[in-house]
């Protein structure tokens, strides 16, 4: 019956699998494999509240079961019980230190706890164990970025992008890091990919930001304007429009009244949206806007 339940689960017949696993446990409530099977089905169905107690039961019955400890960790993580999840993943790694998944998940939980320094070792280990894991490279990059290692983070983000479909979040972080490292052309290239993937006000603002740092002010202006056309109240893009217009006014030896008024209007609109912008206020006061 346990074999039939496993087969039903593997074939996607989850209702039959659940029925058979429960029948096994009715006959013998000490069958660890049945609890693990139930937990796996519940995880697949994203029913984490049901998955957690059955994995906990399996872990108590068989403390040396990696599958029980790891499954319990995943369920706890998804229930946002992160401290308990850390303990479960550590127990799993005690059983199998070479598990890519356990190293990856433990590092990820530490990131969720805003503890990148603890996350780094486990994520580095996950990358070492499986260099083809895009998620391992991605989370390792995030940890490196958090601890202030931008060059290493950039390389990990690039590796993740080659191994998996790049997400908007990945490219957004990559653009920011490349610009911080003054690799402006690469930042623009990444930002262009970003807006193709996710053409939003936020991503066009990043493209404008990257173009400005490259010194391509006309392209920067166009990207910021596109962001404002998508979301007229996106104050970061309004600031970008204002900075470009202010830059144009200064480069005209302060003779272009059109650029001056454009900068003034953009900054004022930005402050109407978000009054808590001390740098914008200081800029307007400095140039009489």
PDB file of C-alpha atoms in Angstrom:
ATOM      1  CA  UNK A   1       0.000   0.000   0.000  1.00  0.00           C
ATOM      2  CA  UNK A   2       2.901   2.351   0.748  1.00  0.00           C
ATOM      3  CA  UNK A   3       4.358   1.610  -2.668  1.00  0.00           C
ATOM      4  CA  UNK A   4       0.995   2.324  -4.303  1.00  0.00           C
ATOM      5  CA  UNK A   5       0.747   5.608  -2.397  1.00  0.00           C
ATOM      6  CA  UNK A   6       4.216   6.644  -3.580  1.00  0.00           C
ATOM      7  CA  UNK A   7       3.300   5.806  -7.176  1.00  0.00           C
ATOM      8  CA  UNK A   8       0.061   7.791  -6.945  1.00  0.00           C
ATOM      9  CA  UNK A   9       1.975  10.781  -5.570  1.00  0.00           C
ATOM     10  CA  UNK A  10       4.620  10.595  -8.293  1.00  0.00           C
ATOM     11  CA  UNK A  11       1.936  10.416 -11.000  1.00  0.00           C
ATOM     12  CA  UNK A  12       0.127  13.463  -9.590  1.00  0.00           C
ATOM     13  CA  UNK A  13      -2.909  11.627  -8.237  1.00  0.00           C
ATOM     14  CA  UNK A  14      -2.659  13.377  -4.905  1.00  0.00           C
ATOM     15  CA  UNK A  15      -6.108  12.517  -3.551  1.00  0.00           C
ATOM     16  CA  UNK A  16      -5.447   8.812  -4.049  1.00  0.00           C
ATOM     17  CA  UNK A  17      -1.984   9.210  -2.520  1.00  0.00           C
ATOM     18  CA  UNK A  18      -3.394  10.944   0.562  1.00  0.00           C
ATOM     19  CA  UNK A  19      -6.027   8.242   0.989  1.00  0.00           C
ATOM     20  CA  UNK A  20      -3.458   5.456   0.748  1.00  0.00           C
ATOM     21  CA  UNK A  21      -0.955   7.132   3.091  1.00  0.00           C
ATOM     22  CA  UNK A  22      -3.716   7.582   5.679  1.00  0.00           C
ATOM     23  CA  UNK A  23      -4.710   3.931   5.315  1.00  0.00           C
ATOM     24  CA  UNK A  24      -1.119   2.889   5.941  1.00  0.00           C
ATOM     25  CA  UNK A  25      -1.041   4.990   9.111  1.00  0.00           C
ATOM     26  CA  UNK A  26      -4.360   3.577  10.299  1.00  0.00           C
ATOM     27  CA  UNK A  27      -2.800   0.136  10.172  1.00  0.00           C
ATOM     28  CA  UNK A  28       0.530   1.236  11.644  1.00  0.00           C
ATOM     29  CA  UNK A  29       0.883   4.801  13.003  1.00  0.00           C
ATOM     30  CA  UNK A  30       4.660   4.433  13.270  1.00  0.00           C
ATOM     31  CA  UNK A  31       5.490   4.272   9.547  1.00  0.00           C
ATOM     32  CA  UNK A  32       7.787   7.253   9.048  1.00  0.00           C
ATOM     33  CA  UNK A  33       7.702   6.964   5.247  1.00  0.00           C
ATOM     34  CA  UNK A  34       3.932   7.481   5.241  1.00  0.00           C
ATOM     35  CA  UNK A  35       4.222  10.711   7.220  1.00  0.00           C
ATOM     36  CA  UNK A  36       6.935  11.923   4.848  1.00  0.00           C
ATOM     37  CA  UNK A  37       4.760  10.969   1.876  1.00  0.00           C
ATOM     38  CA  UNK A  38       1.832  12.904   3.325  1.00  0.00           C
ATOM     39  CA  UNK A  39       4.070  15.895   3.991  1.00  0.00           C
ATOM     40  CA  UNK A  40       5.420  15.883   0.446  1.00  0.00           C
ATOM     41  CA  UNK A  41       1.898  15.887  -0.982  1.00  0.00           C
ATOM     42  CA  UNK A  42       0.859  18.730   1.303  1.00  0.00           C
ATOM     43  CA  UNK A  43       3.955  20.715   0.287  1.00  0.00           C
ATOM     44  CA  UNK A  44       3.087  20.168  -3.378  1.00  0.00           C
ATOM     45  CA  UNK A  45      -0.441  21.407  -2.668  1.00  0.00           C
ATOM     46  CA  UNK A  46       1.018  24.367  -0.742  1.00  0.00           C
ATOM     47  CA  UNK A  47      -0.945  23.302   2.330  1.00  0.00           C
ATOM     48  CA  UNK A  48       1.883  24.095   4.727  1.00  0.00           C
ATOM     49  CA  UNK A  49      -0.272  24.071   7.848  1.00  0.00           C
ATOM     50  CA  UNK A  50      -1.007  20.389   7.248  1.00  0.00           C
ATOM     51  CA  UNK A  51       2.530  19.570   6.106  1.00  0.00           C
ATOM     52  CA  UNK A  52       4.242  20.859   9.247  1.00  0.00           C
ATOM     53  CA  UNK A  53       2.740  18.497  11.861  1.00  0.00           C
ATOM     54  CA  UNK A  54       3.175  15.364   9.761  1.00  0.00           C
ATOM     55  CA  UNK A  55       6.826  16.182   9.074  1.00  0.00           C
ATOM     56  CA  UNK A  56       7.261  16.963  12.773  1.00  0.00           C
ATOM     57  CA  UNK A  57       5.812  13.545  13.608  1.00  0.00           C
ATOM     58  CA  UNK A  58       8.168  11.872  11.110  1.00  0.00           C
ATOM     59  CA  UNK A  59      11.143  13.728  12.590  1.00  0.00           C
ATOM     60  CA  UNK A  60      10.226  12.590  16.092  1.00  0.00           C
ATOM     61  CA  UNK A  61       9.772   8.981  14.967  1.00  0.00           C
ATOM     62  CA  UNK A  62      13.061   8.955  13.062  1.00  0.00           C
ATOM     63  CA  UNK A  63      15.404  11.802  14.065  1.00  0.00           C
ATOM     64  CA  UNK A  64      18.078  10.575  11.648  1.00  0.00           C
ATOM     65  CA  UNK A  65      15.773  10.890   8.608  1.00  0.00           C
ATOM     66  CA  UNK A  66      17.058  13.630   6.343  1.00  0.00           C
ATOM     67  CA  UNK A  67      13.773  13.763   4.416  1.00  0.00           C
ATOM     68  CA  UNK A  68      11.803  14.265   7.617  1.00  0.00           C
ATOM     69  CA  UNK A  69      14.044  17.040   8.953  1.00  0.00           C
ATOM     70  CA  UNK A  70      14.354  18.788   5.583  1.00  0.00           C
ATOM     71  CA  UNK A  71      10.630  18.599   4.844  1.00  0.00           C
ATOM     72  CA  UNK A  72       9.901  19.955   8.304  1.00  0.00           C
ATOM     73  CA  UNK A  73      12.266  22.844   7.635  1.00  0.00           C
ATOM     74  CA  UNK A  74      10.534  23.717   4.364  1.00  0.00           C
ATOM     75  CA  UNK A  75       7.085  23.643   5.965  1.00  0.00           C
ATOM     76  CA  UNK A  76       8.264  25.833   8.843  1.00  0.00           C
ATOM     77  CA  UNK A  77       9.909  28.252   6.436  1.00  0.00           C
ATOM     78  CA  UNK A  78       6.736  28.601   4.396  1.00  0.00           C
ATOM     79  CA  UNK A  79       4.765  29.227   7.597  1.00  0.00           C
ATOM     80  CA  UNK A  80       7.256  32.028   8.408  1.00  0.00           C
ATOM     81  CA  UNK A  81       8.448  30.200  11.521  1.00  0.00           C
ATOM     82  CA  UNK A  82      12.002  31.028  10.595  1.00  0.00           C
ATOM     83  CA  UNK A  83      13.785  30.336  13.887  1.00  0.00           C
ATOM     84  CA  UNK A  84      12.317  26.827  13.968  1.00  0.00           C
ATOM     85  CA  UNK A  85      13.122  26.377  10.269  1.00  0.00           C
ATOM     86  CA  UNK A  86      16.796  27.190  10.932  1.00  0.00           C
ATOM     87  CA  UNK A  87      16.929  24.475  13.573  1.00  0.00           C
ATOM     88  CA  UNK A  88      15.290  21.919  11.280  1.00  0.00           C
ATOM     89  CA  UNK A  89      17.648  22.660   8.379  1.00  0.00           C
ATOM     90  CA  UNK A  90      20.648  22.452  10.692  1.00  0.00           C
ATOM     91  CA  UNK A  91      19.448  19.015  11.814  1.00  0.00           C
ATOM     92  CA  UNK A  92      19.070  18.010   8.163  1.00  0.00           C
ATOM     93  CA  UNK A  93      22.619  19.160   7.406  1.00  0.00           C
ATOM     94  CA  UNK A  94      23.956  17.207  10.358  1.00  0.00           C
ATOM     95  CA  UNK A  95      22.567  14.117   8.643  1.00  0.00           C
ATOM     96  CA  UNK A  96      23.668  15.099   5.117  1.00  0.00           C
ATOM     97  CA  UNK A  97      26.171  17.991   5.022  1.00  0.00           C
ATOM     98  CA  UNK A  98      26.457  17.672   1.233  1.00  0.00           C
ATOM     99  CA  UNK A  99      22.798  18.411   0.519  1.00  0.00           C
ATOM    100  CA  UNK A 100      22.523  21.265  -1.958  1.00  0.00           C
ATOM    101  CA  UNK A 101      18.887  21.872  -1.071  1.00  0.00           C
ATOM    102  CA  UNK A 102      19.441  22.032   2.682  1.00  0.00           C
ATOM    103  CA  UNK A 103      22.407  24.405   2.331  1.00  0.00           C
ATOM    104  CA  UNK A 104      20.430  26.573  -0.072  1.00  0.00           C
ATOM    105  CA  UNK A 105      17.310  26.689   2.079  1.00  0.00           C
ATOM    106  CA  UNK A 106      19.205  27.377   5.286  1.00  0.00           C
ATOM    107  CA  UNK A 107      21.069  30.235   3.630  1.00  0.00           C
ATOM    108  CA  UNK A 108      17.786  31.545   2.246  1.00  0.00           C
ATOM    109  CA  UNK A 109      16.152  31.497   5.683  1.00  0.00           C
ATOM    110  CA  UNK A 110      19.078  33.464   7.102  1.00  0.00           C
ATOM    111  CA  UNK A 111      18.539  36.022   4.320  1.00  0.00           C
ATOM    112  CA  UNK A 112      14.866  36.208   5.265  1.00  0.00           C
ATOM    113  CA  UNK A 113      16.011  36.914   8.820  1.00  0.00           C
ATOM    114  CA  UNK A 114      18.230  39.731   7.492  1.00  0.00           C
ATOM    115  CA  UNK A 115      21.313  37.837   8.584  1.00  0.00           C
ATOM    116  CA  UNK A 116      23.440  37.738   5.412  1.00  0.00           C
ATOM    117  CA  UNK A 117      26.677  36.955   7.232  1.00  0.00           C
ATOM    118  CA  UNK A 118      25.318  33.632   8.434  1.00  0.00           C
ATOM    119  CA  UNK A 119      23.693  33.049   5.050  1.00  0.00           C
ATOM    120  CA  UNK A 120      26.894  33.405   3.030  1.00  0.00           C
ATOM    121  CA  UNK A 121      28.667  30.239   4.144  1.00  0.00           C
ATOM    122  CA  UNK A 122      25.704  27.989   3.403  1.00  0.00           C
ATOM    123  CA  UNK A 123      24.949  29.637   0.062  1.00  0.00           C
ATOM    124  CA  UNK A 124      28.602  29.450  -0.965  1.00  0.00           C
ATOM    125  CA  UNK A 125      28.529  25.767  -0.056  1.00  0.00           C
ATOM    126  CA  UNK A 126      25.398  25.261  -2.180  1.00  0.00           C
ATOM    127  CA  UNK A 127      27.127  26.882  -5.162  1.00  0.00           C
ATOM    128  CA  UNK A 128      30.227  24.755  -4.573  1.00  0.00           C
ATOM    129  CA  UNK A 129      28.148  21.569  -4.412  1.00  0.00           C
ATOM    130  CA  UNK A 130      26.098  22.427  -7.511  1.00  0.00           C
ATOM    131  CA  UNK A 131      27.584  25.123  -9.747  1.00  0.00           C
ATOM    132  CA  UNK A 132      24.612  24.683 -12.129  1.00  0.00           C
ATOM    133  CA  UNK A 133      22.035  25.817  -9.557  1.00  0.00           C
ATOM    134  CA  UNK A 134      20.684  29.199 -10.597  1.00  0.00           C
ATOM    135  CA  UNK A 135      18.829  29.781  -7.291  1.00  0.00           C
ATOM    136  CA  UNK A 136      22.032  29.058  -5.341  1.00  0.00           C
ATOM    137  CA  UNK A 137      23.978  31.660  -7.338  1.00  0.00           C
ATOM    138  CA  UNK A 138      21.084  34.133  -7.038  1.00  0.00           C
ATOM    139  CA  UNK A 139      20.765  33.929  -3.271  1.00  0.00           C
ATOM    140  CA  UNK A 140      24.531  33.894  -2.815  1.00  0.00           C
ATOM    141  CA  UNK A 141      24.647  37.113  -4.850  1.00  0.00           C
ATOM    142  CA  UNK A 142      21.984  38.685  -2.632  1.00  0.00           C
ATOM    143  CA  UNK A 143      23.971  37.801   0.493  1.00  0.00           C
ATOM    144  CA  UNK A 144      27.186  39.186  -0.989  1.00  0.00           C
ATOM    145  CA  UNK A 145      25.389  42.390  -1.929  1.00  0.00           C
ATOM    146  CA  UNK A 146      24.051  42.755   1.607  1.00  0.00           C
ATOM    147  CA  UNK A 147      27.506  42.423   3.198  1.00  0.00           C
ATOM    148  CA  UNK A 148      29.071  44.931   0.816  1.00  0.00           C
ATOM    149  CA  UNK A 149      30.918  42.732  -1.675  1.00  0.00           C
ATOM    150  CA  UNK A 150      29.610  44.210  -4.953  1.00  0.00           C
ATOM    151  CA  UNK A 151      32.169  42.743  -7.355  1.00  0.00           C
ATOM    152  CA  UNK A 152      31.600  39.208  -6.134  1.00  0.00           C
ATOM    153  CA  UNK A 153      27.836  39.789  -6.092  1.00  0.00           C
ATOM    154  CA  UNK A 154      27.874  40.935  -9.726  1.00  0.00           C
ATOM    155  CA  UNK A 155      29.593  37.740 -10.821  1.00  0.00           C
ATOM    156  CA  UNK A 156      27.070  35.619  -8.936  1.00  0.00           C
ATOM    157  CA  UNK A 157      24.138  37.536 -10.432  1.00  0.00           C
ATOM    158  CA  UNK A 158      25.625  37.014 -13.890  1.00  0.00           C
ATOM    159  CA  UNK A 159      26.020  33.301 -13.244  1.00  0.00           C
ATOM    160  CA  UNK A 160      22.406  33.091 -12.036  1.00  0.00           C
ATOM    161  CA  UNK A 161      21.189  34.917 -15.165  1.00  0.00           C
ATOM    162  CA  UNK A 162      22.979  32.395 -17.380  1.00  0.00           C
ATOM    163  CA  UNK A 163      21.522  29.401 -15.537  1.00  0.00           C
ATOM    164  CA  UNK A 164      17.908  30.494 -15.143  1.00  0.00           C
ATOM    165  CA  UNK A 165      15.391  32.856 -16.662  1.00  0.00           C
ATOM    166  CA  UNK A 166      16.473  36.211 -15.237  1.00  0.00           C
ATOM    167  CA  UNK A 167      13.864  37.880 -13.055  1.00  0.00           C
ATOM    168  CA  UNK A 168      13.187  41.588 -12.810  1.00  0.00           C
ATOM    169  CA  UNK A 169      14.546  41.568  -9.255  1.00  0.00           C
ATOM    170  CA  UNK A 170      17.804  39.948 -10.382  1.00  0.00           C
ATOM    171  CA  UNK A 171      18.336  42.483 -13.179  1.00  0.00           C
ATOM    172  CA  UNK A 172      17.317  45.399 -10.957  1.00  0.00           C
ATOM    173  CA  UNK A 173      19.952  44.448  -8.393  1.00  0.00           C
ATOM    174  CA  UNK A 174      22.527  43.878 -11.121  1.00  0.00           C
ATOM    175  CA  UNK A 175      21.923  47.337 -12.621  1.00  0.00           C
ATOM    176  CA  UNK A 176      22.352  48.947  -9.202  1.00  0.00           C
ATOM    177  CA  UNK A 177      25.595  47.099  -8.460  1.00  0.00           C
ATOM    178  CA  UNK A 178      27.111  47.746 -11.888  1.00  0.00           C
ATOM    179  CA  UNK A 179      26.428  51.459 -11.553  1.00  0.00           C
ATOM    180  CA  UNK A 180      27.902  51.494  -8.048  1.00  0.00           C
ATOM    181  CA  UNK A 181      31.043  49.930  -9.524  1.00  0.00           C
ATOM    182  CA  UNK A 182      31.050  52.603 -12.266  1.00  0.00           C
ATOM    183  CA  UNK A 183      30.514  49.943 -14.937  1.00  0.00           C
ATOM    184  CA  UNK A 184      27.944  52.195 -16.565  1.00  0.00           C
ATOM    185  CA  UNK A 185      27.793  50.650 -20.040  1.00  0.00           C
ATOM    186  CA  UNK A 186      27.146  47.232 -18.538  1.00  0.00           C
ATOM    187  CA  UNK A 187      24.544  48.810 -16.257  1.00  0.00           C
ATOM    188  CA  UNK A 188      22.737  50.264 -19.276  1.00  0.00           C
ATOM    189  CA  UNK A 189      22.827  46.909 -21.084  1.00  0.00           C
ATOM    190  CA  UNK A 190      21.334  45.168 -18.053  1.00  0.00           C
ATOM    191  CA  UNK A 191      18.713  47.913 -17.678  1.00  0.00           C
ATOM    192  CA  UNK A 192      17.699  47.563 -21.333  1.00  0.00           C
ATOM    193  CA  UNK A 193      17.097  43.863 -20.744  1.00  0.00           C
ATOM    194  CA  UNK A 194      15.197  44.755 -17.589  1.00  0.00           C
ATOM    195  CA  UNK A 195      12.695  47.044 -19.352  1.00  0.00           C
ATOM    196  CA  UNK A 196      12.121  44.445 -22.070  1.00  0.00           C
ATOM    197  CA  UNK A 197      11.330  41.877 -19.395  1.00  0.00           C
ATOM    198  CA  UNK A 198       9.297  44.157 -17.131  1.00  0.00           C
ATOM    199  CA  UNK A 199       8.323  47.492 -18.740  1.00  0.00           C
ATOM    200  CA  UNK A 200       7.198  49.376 -15.641  1.00  0.00           C
ATOM    201  CA  UNK A 201       7.797  52.853 -14.253  1.00  0.00           C
ATOM    202  CA  UNK A 202      10.306  51.388 -11.806  1.00  0.00           C
ATOM    203  CA  UNK A 203      12.384  49.652 -14.470  1.00  0.00           C
ATOM    204  CA  UNK A 204      12.368  52.613 -16.863  1.00  0.00           C
ATOM    205  CA  UNK A 205      13.528  54.768 -13.960  1.00  0.00           C
ATOM    206  CA  UNK A 206      16.489  52.412 -13.506  1.00  0.00           C
ATOM    207  CA  UNK A 207      17.280  52.691 -17.226  1.00  0.00           C
ATOM    208  CA  UNK A 208      17.206  56.483 -17.014  1.00  0.00           C
ATOM    209  CA  UNK A 209      19.400  56.341 -13.924  1.00  0.00           C
ATOM    210  CA  UNK A 210      21.958  54.148 -15.713  1.00  0.00           C
ATOM    211  CA  UNK A 211      21.987  56.322 -18.853  1.00  0.00           C
ATOM    212  CA  UNK A 212      22.550  59.441 -16.760  1.00  0.00           C
ATOM    213  CA  UNK A 213      25.602  57.932 -15.121  1.00  0.00           C
ATOM    214  CA  UNK A 214      26.927  56.950 -18.524  1.00  0.00           C
ATOM    215  CA  UNK A 215      26.547  60.572 -19.633  1.00  0.00           C
ATOM    216  CA  UNK A 216      23.915  59.835 -22.278  1.00  0.00           C
ATOM    217  CA  UNK A 217      21.535  62.532 -21.088  1.00  0.00           C
ATOM    218  CA  UNK A 218      19.105  62.470 -23.996  1.00  0.00           C
ATOM    219  CA  UNK A 219      18.529  58.739 -23.568  1.00  0.00           C
ATOM    220  CA  UNK A 220      18.245  59.265 -19.826  1.00  0.00           C
ATOM    221  CA  UNK A 221      15.598  61.927 -20.334  1.00  0.00           C
ATOM    222  CA  UNK A 222      13.601  59.657 -22.646  1.00  0.00           C
ATOM    223  CA  UNK A 223      13.683  56.758 -20.188  1.00  0.00           C
ATOM    224  CA  UNK A 224      12.592  58.944 -17.273  1.00  0.00           C
ATOM    225  CA  UNK A 225       9.788  60.423 -19.360  1.00  0.00           C
ATOM    226  CA  UNK A 226       8.605  56.929 -20.243  1.00  0.00           C
ATOM    227  CA  UNK A 227       8.531  56.071 -16.546  1.00  0.00           C
ATOM    228  CA  UNK A 228       6.441  59.185 -15.825  1.00  0.00           C
ATOM    229  CA  UNK A 229       4.057  58.390 -18.683  1.00  0.00           C
ATOM    230  CA  UNK A 230       3.450  54.973 -17.089  1.00  0.00           C
ATOM    231  CA  UNK A 231       3.071  56.405 -13.572  1.00  0.00           C
ATOM    232  CA  UNK A 232       2.743  60.214 -13.375  1.00  0.00           C
ATOM    233  CA  UNK A 233       3.177  60.083  -9.586  1.00  0.00           C
ATOM    234  CA  UNK A 234       6.388  58.046  -9.507  1.00  0.00           C
ATOM    235  CA  UNK A 235       8.502  60.617  -7.712  1.00  0.00           C
ATOM    236  CA  UNK A 236      11.860  58.956  -8.411  1.00  0.00           C
ATOM    237  CA  UNK A 237      11.238  59.269 -12.159  1.00  0.00           C
ATOM    238  CA  UNK A 238      10.034  62.870 -11.701  1.00  0.00           C
ATOM    239  CA  UNK A 239      13.316  63.591  -9.932  1.00  0.00           C
ATOM    240  CA  UNK A 240      15.145  62.053 -12.891  1.00  0.00           C
ATOM    241  CA  UNK A 241      13.299  64.359 -15.281  1.00  0.00           C
ATOM    242  CA  UNK A 242      14.144  67.272 -12.996  1.00  0.00           C
ATOM    243  CA  UNK A 243      17.834  66.400 -12.738  1.00  0.00           C
ATOM    244  CA  UNK A 244      18.156  66.055 -16.507  1.00  0.00           C
ATOM    245  CA  UNK A 245      16.449  69.407 -17.063  1.00  0.00           C
ATOM    246  CA  UNK A 246      18.605  71.037 -14.373  1.00  0.00           C
ATOM    247  CA  UNK A 247      21.696  69.546 -16.000  1.00  0.00           C
ATOM    248  CA  UNK A 248      20.586  70.952 -19.373  1.00  0.00           C
ATOM    249  CA  UNK A 249      20.055  74.377 -17.815  1.00  0.00           C
ATOM    250  CA  UNK A 250      23.501  74.370 -16.212  1.00  0.00           C
ATOM    251  CA  UNK A 251      25.166  73.240 -19.459  1.00  0.00           C
ATOM    252  CA  UNK A 252      23.473  76.162 -21.211  1.00  0.00           C
ATOM    253  CA  UNK A 253      25.248  78.529 -18.801  1.00  0.00           C
ATOM    254  CA  UNK A 254      21.878  78.993 -17.105  1.00  0.00           C
ATOM    255  CA  UNK A 255      20.324  80.581 -20.163  1.00  0.00           C
ATOM    256  CA  UNK A 256      17.716  77.963 -21.096  1.00  0.00           C
ATOM    257  CA  UNK A 257      14.534  79.174 -19.419  1.00  0.00           C
ATOM    258  CA  UNK A 258      12.659  76.173 -20.837  1.00  0.00           C
ATOM    259  CA  UNK A 259      15.000  73.721 -19.083  1.00  0.00           C
ATOM    260  CA  UNK A 260      14.812  75.724 -15.838  1.00  0.00           C
ATOM    261  CA  UNK A 261      11.003  75.683 -15.803  1.00  0.00           C
ATOM    262  CA  UNK A 262      10.932  71.996 -16.665  1.00  0.00           C
ATOM    263  CA  UNK A 263      13.241  71.171 -13.751  1.00  0.00           C
ATOM    264  CA  UNK A 264      11.163  73.343 -11.439  1.00  0.00           C
ATOM    265  CA  UNK A 265       7.891  71.698 -12.471  1.00  0.00           C
ATOM    266  CA  UNK A 266       9.275  68.163 -12.134  1.00  0.00           C
ATOM    267  CA  UNK A 267      10.735  68.724  -8.672  1.00  0.00           C
ATOM    268  CA  UNK A 268       7.616  70.462  -7.420  1.00  0.00           C
ATOM    269  CA  UNK A 269       5.421  67.625  -8.651  1.00  0.00           C
ATOM    270  CA  UNK A 270       7.778  65.139  -6.990  1.00  0.00           C
ATOM    271  CA  UNK A 271       7.465  66.970  -3.671  1.00  0.00           C
ATOM    272  CA  UNK A 272       3.686  67.034  -3.960  1.00  0.00           C
ATOM    273  CA  UNK A 273       3.807  63.233  -4.179  1.00  0.00           C
ATOM    274  CA  UNK A 274       6.422  62.783  -1.445  1.00  0.00           C
ATOM    275  CA  UNK A 275       7.199  65.734   0.810  1.00  0.00           C
ATOM    276  CA  UNK A 276       9.945  63.900   2.722  1.00  0.00           C
ATOM    277  CA  UNK A 277      12.786  64.512   0.262  1.00  0.00           C
ATOM    278  CA  UNK A 278      15.368  66.707   1.917  1.00  0.00           C
ATOM    279  CA  UNK A 279      17.875  66.370  -0.935  1.00  0.00           C
ATOM    280  CA  UNK A 280      15.346  67.591  -3.497  1.00  0.00           C
ATOM    281  CA  UNK A 281      14.429  70.542  -1.263  1.00  0.00           C
ATOM    282  CA  UNK A 282      18.112  71.437  -0.841  1.00  0.00           C
ATOM    283  CA  UNK A 283      18.642  71.217  -4.601  1.00  0.00           C
ATOM    284  CA  UNK A 284      15.710  73.512  -5.313  1.00  0.00           C
ATOM    285  CA  UNK A 285      16.908  76.028  -2.738  1.00  0.00           C
ATOM    286  CA  UNK A 286      20.456  75.945  -4.094  1.00  0.00           C
ATOM    287  CA  UNK A 287      19.377  76.783  -7.655  1.00  0.00           C
ATOM    288  CA  UNK A 288      16.358  78.945  -6.846  1.00  0.00           C
ATOM    289  CA  UNK A 289      13.822  76.499  -8.193  1.00  0.00           C
TER     290      UNK A 289
END
